[in-house]
Amino acid sequence: AGGGGDAPAAKRPKLTNIEEFINHVPLDEHAVNALRTSSPEAQQFVLARGTLYDARNPSAAVLGRLRDHAANRDGPMSSDAQEMLRQQVEAFLAEAQVDERAQEAMRSSTPSIQRAVMERGGLSDARNPSAALLGRLRDAQSGGGGGGDGGMGGYGQGCFGCGGCGGCGGCGG
């Protein structure tokens, strides 16, 4: 299977149907079958969340998107609410000055994950804002990021949820 992050963002095709998506992203047989047998609405949900060129495990990401659709975690959002959240995400990304991979990861996350990440505050104190954002996304996706610890998701004050101060530079640990 091919790499995923070799085409510059501006040259990546906008994938408009499931077969294009399957052919442009390395997916295992289980993910391909799940995608092909899902409803047209679920397929469009997967496509609408964006490409998976930079995903570490595109198959797991596809299955996660299908689960998100089935659970309808975020509930229906009006077009005004979607636009407002999109603007909030773009403002957050512009202020954070993160790399393209981190931007794509944030943009392709569910609204509930995006909100959880932004509720933890800005990334201006992070040594590596991109790593910090990716850590927050992982934390939010695994159910962390809240709790009674000042929004630190079980991590210490000043930590950005990178996975436990393992040297990512996000929290200085």
Coordinates of C-alpha atoms in Angstrom, one line a residue, residues 30-94:
H30 CA -12.2 -5.1 6.7
A31 CA -12.4 -1.3 6.3
V32 CA -13.0 -1.5 2.5
N33 CA -15.9 -4.0 3.1
A34 CA -17.4 -1.9 5.9
L35 CA -17.3 1.2 3.8
R36 CA -18.7 -0.5 0.7
T37 CA -21.6 -2.0 2.6
S38 CA -22.5 1.1 4.7
S39 CA -25.4 3.3 3.8
P40 CA -24.9 6.1 1.3
E41 CA -25.4 8.6 4.2
A42 CA -22.6 6.9 6.2
Q43 CA -20.3 6.9 3.1
Q44 CA -21.0 10.6 2.6
F45 CA -20.2 11.2 6.3
V46 CA -16.8 9.5 5.9
L47 CA -16.1 11.6 2.7
A48 CA -17.2 14.8 4.3
R49 CA -14.7 14.4 7.1
G50 CA -11.8 14.8 4.6
T51 CA -9.0 12.7 3.3
L52 CA -6.9 10.3 5.4
Y53 CA -3.6 10.8 3.5
D54 CA -1.7 11.7 6.7
A55 CA -3.5 9.2 9.0
R56 CA -1.2 6.8 10.8
N57 CA -3.9 4.0 10.4
P58 CA -6.4 5.0 7.7
S59 CA -8.4 1.7 8.2
A60 CA -8.9 2.5 11.9
A61 CA -9.9 6.0 11.0
V62 CA -12.5 4.9 8.5
L63 CA -14.0 2.4 11.0
G64 CA -14.0 5.2 13.6
R65 CA -15.9 7.5 11.3
L66 CA -18.4 4.8 10.6
R67 CA -18.9 4.3 14.3
D68 CA -19.3 8.1 14.8
H69 CA -22.0 8.1 12.1
A70 CA -23.8 5.1 13.6
A71 CA -23.7 6.6 17.1
N72 CA -24.6 10.1 15.8
R73 CA -22.5 11.4 18.7
D74 CA -22.6 15.0 17.6
G75 CA -26.3 15.1 16.7
P76 CA -27.5 17.2 13.8
M77 CA -26.1 20.6 13.5
S78 CA -27.7 23.5 11.6
S79 CA -25.7 25.0 8.8
D80 CA -25.2 28.1 10.9
A81 CA -23.8 26.1 13.8
Q82 CA -21.5 24.2 11.4
E83 CA -20.2 27.4 9.9
M84 CA -19.7 28.9 13.4
L85 CA -17.7 25.9 14.5
R86 CA -15.7 25.9 11.3
Q87 CA -14.7 29.5 11.9
Q88 CA -13.8 28.8 15.5
V89 CA -11.6 25.9 14.4
E90 CA -9.9 28.0 11.7
A91 CA -9.3 30.8 14.2
F92 CA -7.9 28.3 16.7
L93 CA -5.5 26.9 14.1
A94 CA -4.4 30.3 12.9

